Short mmCIF file of C-alpha atoms in Angstrom, two decimals:
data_model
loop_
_atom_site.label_atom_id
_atom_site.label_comp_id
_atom_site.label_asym_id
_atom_site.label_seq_id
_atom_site.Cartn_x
_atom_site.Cartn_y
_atom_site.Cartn_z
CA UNK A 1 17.95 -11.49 8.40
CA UNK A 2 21.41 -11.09 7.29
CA UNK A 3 20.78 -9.45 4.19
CA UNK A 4 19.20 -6.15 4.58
CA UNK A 5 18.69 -6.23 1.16
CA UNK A 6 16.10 -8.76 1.61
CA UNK A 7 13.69 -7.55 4.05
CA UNK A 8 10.02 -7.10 2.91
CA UNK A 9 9.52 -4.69 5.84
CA UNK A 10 11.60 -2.51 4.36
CA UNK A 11 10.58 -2.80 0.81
CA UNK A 12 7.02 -1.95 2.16
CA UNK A 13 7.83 1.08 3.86
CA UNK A 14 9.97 2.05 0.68
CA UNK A 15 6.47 1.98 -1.00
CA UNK A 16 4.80 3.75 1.27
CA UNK A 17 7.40 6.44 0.39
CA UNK A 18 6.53 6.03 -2.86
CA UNK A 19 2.86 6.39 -2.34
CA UNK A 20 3.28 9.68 -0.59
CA UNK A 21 5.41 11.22 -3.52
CA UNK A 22 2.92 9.94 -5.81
CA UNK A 23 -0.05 11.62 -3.80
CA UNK A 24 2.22 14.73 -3.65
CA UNK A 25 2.57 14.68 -7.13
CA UNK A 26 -1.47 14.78 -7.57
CA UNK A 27 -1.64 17.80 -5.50
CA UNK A 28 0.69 19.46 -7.15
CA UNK A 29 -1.22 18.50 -10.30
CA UNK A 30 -4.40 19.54 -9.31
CA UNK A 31 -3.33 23.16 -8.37
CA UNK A 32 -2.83 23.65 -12.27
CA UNK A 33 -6.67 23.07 -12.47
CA UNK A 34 -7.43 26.27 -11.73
CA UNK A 35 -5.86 27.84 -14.56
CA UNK A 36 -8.25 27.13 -17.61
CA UNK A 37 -5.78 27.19 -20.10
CA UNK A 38 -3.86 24.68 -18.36
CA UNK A 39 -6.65 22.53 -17.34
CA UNK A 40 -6.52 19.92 -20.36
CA UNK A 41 -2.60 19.46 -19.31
CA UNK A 42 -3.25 19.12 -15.85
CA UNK A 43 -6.51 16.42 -15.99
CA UNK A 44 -4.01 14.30 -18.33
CA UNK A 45 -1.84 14.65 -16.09
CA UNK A 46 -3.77 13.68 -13.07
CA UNK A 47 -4.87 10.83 -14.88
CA UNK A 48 -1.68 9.24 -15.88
CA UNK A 49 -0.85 9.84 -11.79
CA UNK A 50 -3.67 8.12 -11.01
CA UNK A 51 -3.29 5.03 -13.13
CA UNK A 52 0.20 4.57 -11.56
CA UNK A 53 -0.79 5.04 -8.05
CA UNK A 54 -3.95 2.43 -8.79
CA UNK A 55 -1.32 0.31 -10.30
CA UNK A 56 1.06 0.54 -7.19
CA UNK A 57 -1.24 1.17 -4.55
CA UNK A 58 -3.09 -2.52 -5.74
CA UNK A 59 0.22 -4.13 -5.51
CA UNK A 60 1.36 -2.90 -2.06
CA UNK A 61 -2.35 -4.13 -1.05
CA UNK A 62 -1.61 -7.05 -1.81
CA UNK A 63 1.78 -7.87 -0.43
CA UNK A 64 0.28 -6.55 2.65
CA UNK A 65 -3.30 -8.56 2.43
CA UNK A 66 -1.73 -12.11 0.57
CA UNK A 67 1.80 -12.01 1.93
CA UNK A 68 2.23 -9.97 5.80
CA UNK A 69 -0.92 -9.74 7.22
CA UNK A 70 -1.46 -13.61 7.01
CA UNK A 71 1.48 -14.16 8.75
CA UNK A 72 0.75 -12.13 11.35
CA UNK A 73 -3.31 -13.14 11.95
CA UNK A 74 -2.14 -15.11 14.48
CA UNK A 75 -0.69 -12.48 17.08
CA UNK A 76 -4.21 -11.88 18.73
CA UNK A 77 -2.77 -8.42 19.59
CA UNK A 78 -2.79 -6.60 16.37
CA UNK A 79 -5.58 -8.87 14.93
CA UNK A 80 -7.98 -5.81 15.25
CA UNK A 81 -5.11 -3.30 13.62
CA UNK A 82 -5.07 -5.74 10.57
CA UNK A 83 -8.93 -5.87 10.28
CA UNK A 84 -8.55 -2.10 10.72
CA UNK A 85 -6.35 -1.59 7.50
CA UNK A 86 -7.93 -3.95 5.49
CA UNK A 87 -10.91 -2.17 6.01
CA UNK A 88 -9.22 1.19 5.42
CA UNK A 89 -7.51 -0.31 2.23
CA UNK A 90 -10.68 -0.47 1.00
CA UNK A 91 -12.01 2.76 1.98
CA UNK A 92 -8.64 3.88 0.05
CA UNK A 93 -9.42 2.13 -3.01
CA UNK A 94 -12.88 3.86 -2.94
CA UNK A 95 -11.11 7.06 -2.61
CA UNK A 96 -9.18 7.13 -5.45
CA UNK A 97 -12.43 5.37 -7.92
CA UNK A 98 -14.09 8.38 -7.00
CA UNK A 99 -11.05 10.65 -7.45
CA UNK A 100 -10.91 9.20 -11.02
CA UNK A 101 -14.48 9.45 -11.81
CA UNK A 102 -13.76 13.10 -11.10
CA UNK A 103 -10.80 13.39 -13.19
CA UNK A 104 -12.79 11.68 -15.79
CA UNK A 105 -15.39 14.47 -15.97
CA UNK A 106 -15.27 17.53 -17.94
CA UNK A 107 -13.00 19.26 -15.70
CA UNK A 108 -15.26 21.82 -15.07
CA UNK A 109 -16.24 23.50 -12.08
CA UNK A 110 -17.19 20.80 -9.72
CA UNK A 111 -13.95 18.55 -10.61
CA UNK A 112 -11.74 21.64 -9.98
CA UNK A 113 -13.27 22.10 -6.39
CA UNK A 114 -13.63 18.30 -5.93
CA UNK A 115 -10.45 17.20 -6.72
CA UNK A 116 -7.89 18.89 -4.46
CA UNK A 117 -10.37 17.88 -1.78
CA UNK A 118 -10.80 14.37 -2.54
CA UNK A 119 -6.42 14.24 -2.89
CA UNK A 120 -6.24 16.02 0.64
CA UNK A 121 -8.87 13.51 2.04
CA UNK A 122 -6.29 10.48 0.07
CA UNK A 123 -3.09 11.79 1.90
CA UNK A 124 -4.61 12.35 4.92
CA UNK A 125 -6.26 8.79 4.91
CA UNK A 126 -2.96 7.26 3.81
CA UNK A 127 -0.62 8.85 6.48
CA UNK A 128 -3.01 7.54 9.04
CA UNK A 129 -2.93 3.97 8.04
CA UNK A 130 1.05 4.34 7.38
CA UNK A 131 1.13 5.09 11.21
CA UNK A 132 -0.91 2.26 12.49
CA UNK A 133 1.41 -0.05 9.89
CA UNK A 134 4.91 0.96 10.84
CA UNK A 135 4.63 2.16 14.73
CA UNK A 136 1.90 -1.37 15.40
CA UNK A 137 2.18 -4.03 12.17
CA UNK A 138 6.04 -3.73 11.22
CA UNK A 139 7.31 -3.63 14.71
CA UNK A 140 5.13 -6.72 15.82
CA UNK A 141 6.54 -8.06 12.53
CA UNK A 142 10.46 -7.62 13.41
CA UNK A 143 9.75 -9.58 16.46
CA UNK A 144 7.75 -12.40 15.47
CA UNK A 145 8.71 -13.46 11.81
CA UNK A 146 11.47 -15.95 11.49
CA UNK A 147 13.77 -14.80 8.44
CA UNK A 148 11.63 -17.83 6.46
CA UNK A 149 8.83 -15.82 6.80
CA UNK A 150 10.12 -12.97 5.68
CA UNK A 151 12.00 -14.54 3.09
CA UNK A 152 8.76 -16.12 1.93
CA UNK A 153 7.19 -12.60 1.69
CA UNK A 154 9.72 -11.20 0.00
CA UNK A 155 9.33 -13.97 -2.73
CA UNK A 156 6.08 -13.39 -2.95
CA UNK A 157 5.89 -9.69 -3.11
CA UNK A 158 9.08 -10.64 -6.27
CA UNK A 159 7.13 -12.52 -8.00
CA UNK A 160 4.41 -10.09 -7.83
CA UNK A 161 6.35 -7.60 -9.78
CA UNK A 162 7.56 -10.56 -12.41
CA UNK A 163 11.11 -10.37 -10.73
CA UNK A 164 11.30 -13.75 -9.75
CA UNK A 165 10.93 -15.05 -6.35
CA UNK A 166 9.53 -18.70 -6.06
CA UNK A 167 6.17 -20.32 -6.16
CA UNK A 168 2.43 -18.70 -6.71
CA UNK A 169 1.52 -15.35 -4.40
CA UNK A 170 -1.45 -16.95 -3.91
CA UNK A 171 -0.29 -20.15 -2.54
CA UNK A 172 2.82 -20.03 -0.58
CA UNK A 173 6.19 -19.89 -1.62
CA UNK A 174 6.06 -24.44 -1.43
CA UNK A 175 2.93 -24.06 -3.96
CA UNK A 176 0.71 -25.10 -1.03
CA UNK A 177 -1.58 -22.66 0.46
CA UNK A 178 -0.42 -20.68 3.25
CA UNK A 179 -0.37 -21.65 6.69
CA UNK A 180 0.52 -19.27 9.37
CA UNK A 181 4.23 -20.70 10.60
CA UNK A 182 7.79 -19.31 10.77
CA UNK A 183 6.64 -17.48 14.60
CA UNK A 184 8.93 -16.77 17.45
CA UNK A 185 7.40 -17.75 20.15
CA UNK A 186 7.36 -14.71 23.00
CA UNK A 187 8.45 -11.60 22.75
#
C-alpha cells in the first residue's frame, strides 16, 4: 500500500498494544485489592478497566473474525491458526466474563485471591495468541492481500468505530456479502 497510514495490519497490532496496556493497567489495579481501605477504589476501578477492554477487545474480535480472517480462509496453510484464535477468542471472552463476575462480587476474600490470578491467566492467554497473529496471520497477510483487500478491511474496521469507511462490516465494503478475492497468487 502506499499509504502507511492505511494499513489494517498495522492498526491491529496498534490494538494489540493497546490491549496489553489495558491488561497492565488491571494488574496494577488489582494489587490495590489487598489493602482494605482501598478496596472500594480499586474494584471501581477494575470495573471501569474492564468495561473498556470488553468494549475494545469485542471490536478488535471482530475486525479480525468479519474483516481479516475471511480474507485469509482461503490460504489452506494458516486455516488451522485461524480456527485456533477464533477458538482462543472465545476462551478470552470467557476469561474476562468470569473476571467480571469476580469484580462484581463483594470484593472479599475470594475476589482478592481470584482476581490477580484470573488477570495473569488474561495476559498470559493474550500474549500467546498475539504471537501466533503477528509471527503466522499478519505475515501470511503482507504477502497475500492485494492493497483492495486491505483497503476493504480497513473500511470496515472504520466504519466499525463510526469513522467512516464505506459499506456494512457485515457485508463487504460493495454492500454484497463477502467473497474471499483481492489474493496474490504464490508467494
Amino acid at each position: 500500500m502506499s499509504d502507511d497510514r492505511i494499513d489494517p495490519l498495522e492498526k491491529l497490532a496498534a490494538a494489540h498494544r493497546s490491549l496489553e496496556e489495558n491488561l497492565n493497567d488491571l494488574a496494577r489495579a488489582a494489587r490495590a485489592l489487598s489493602d482494605p481501605r482501598g478496596r472500594a477504589a480499586a474494584l471501581e476501578g477494575l470495573s471501569s478497566v474492564v468495561a473498556y477492554f470488553e468494549r475494545s477487545m469485542s471490536r478488535h474480535r471482530e475486525d479480525e473474525e468479519r474483516s481479516l480472517y475471511p480474507r485469509l480462509a482461503v490460504l489452506e496453510a494458516i486455516a488451522p491458526t485461524l480456527d485456533r484464535l477464533r477458538q482462543e477468542h472465545k476462551a478470552q471472552q470467557r476469561a474476562i466474563d468470569a473476571l467480571r463476575a469476580a469484580i462484581e462480587r463483594d470484593g472479599g476474600p475470594e475476589a482478592v485471591e481470584a482476581i490477580p490470578q484470573l488477570i495473569e491467566d488474561l495476559r498470559a492467554a493474550h500474549q500467546r495468541h498475539v504471537e501466533s497473529e503477528e509471527q503466522e496471520v499478519f505475515p501470511a497477510a503482507r504477502r497475500f492481500l492485494q492493497a483492495s483487500a486491505k483497503q476493504g478491511i480497513w473500511n470496515e474496521m472504520e466504519t466499525r468505530r463510526g469513522r467512516g469507511g464505506q459499506g456494512n462490516p457485515a457485508k463487504g465494503i460493495s454492500g454484497r456479502p463477502y467473497r474471499p478475492g483481492g489474493m496474490r497468487r504464490g508467494p
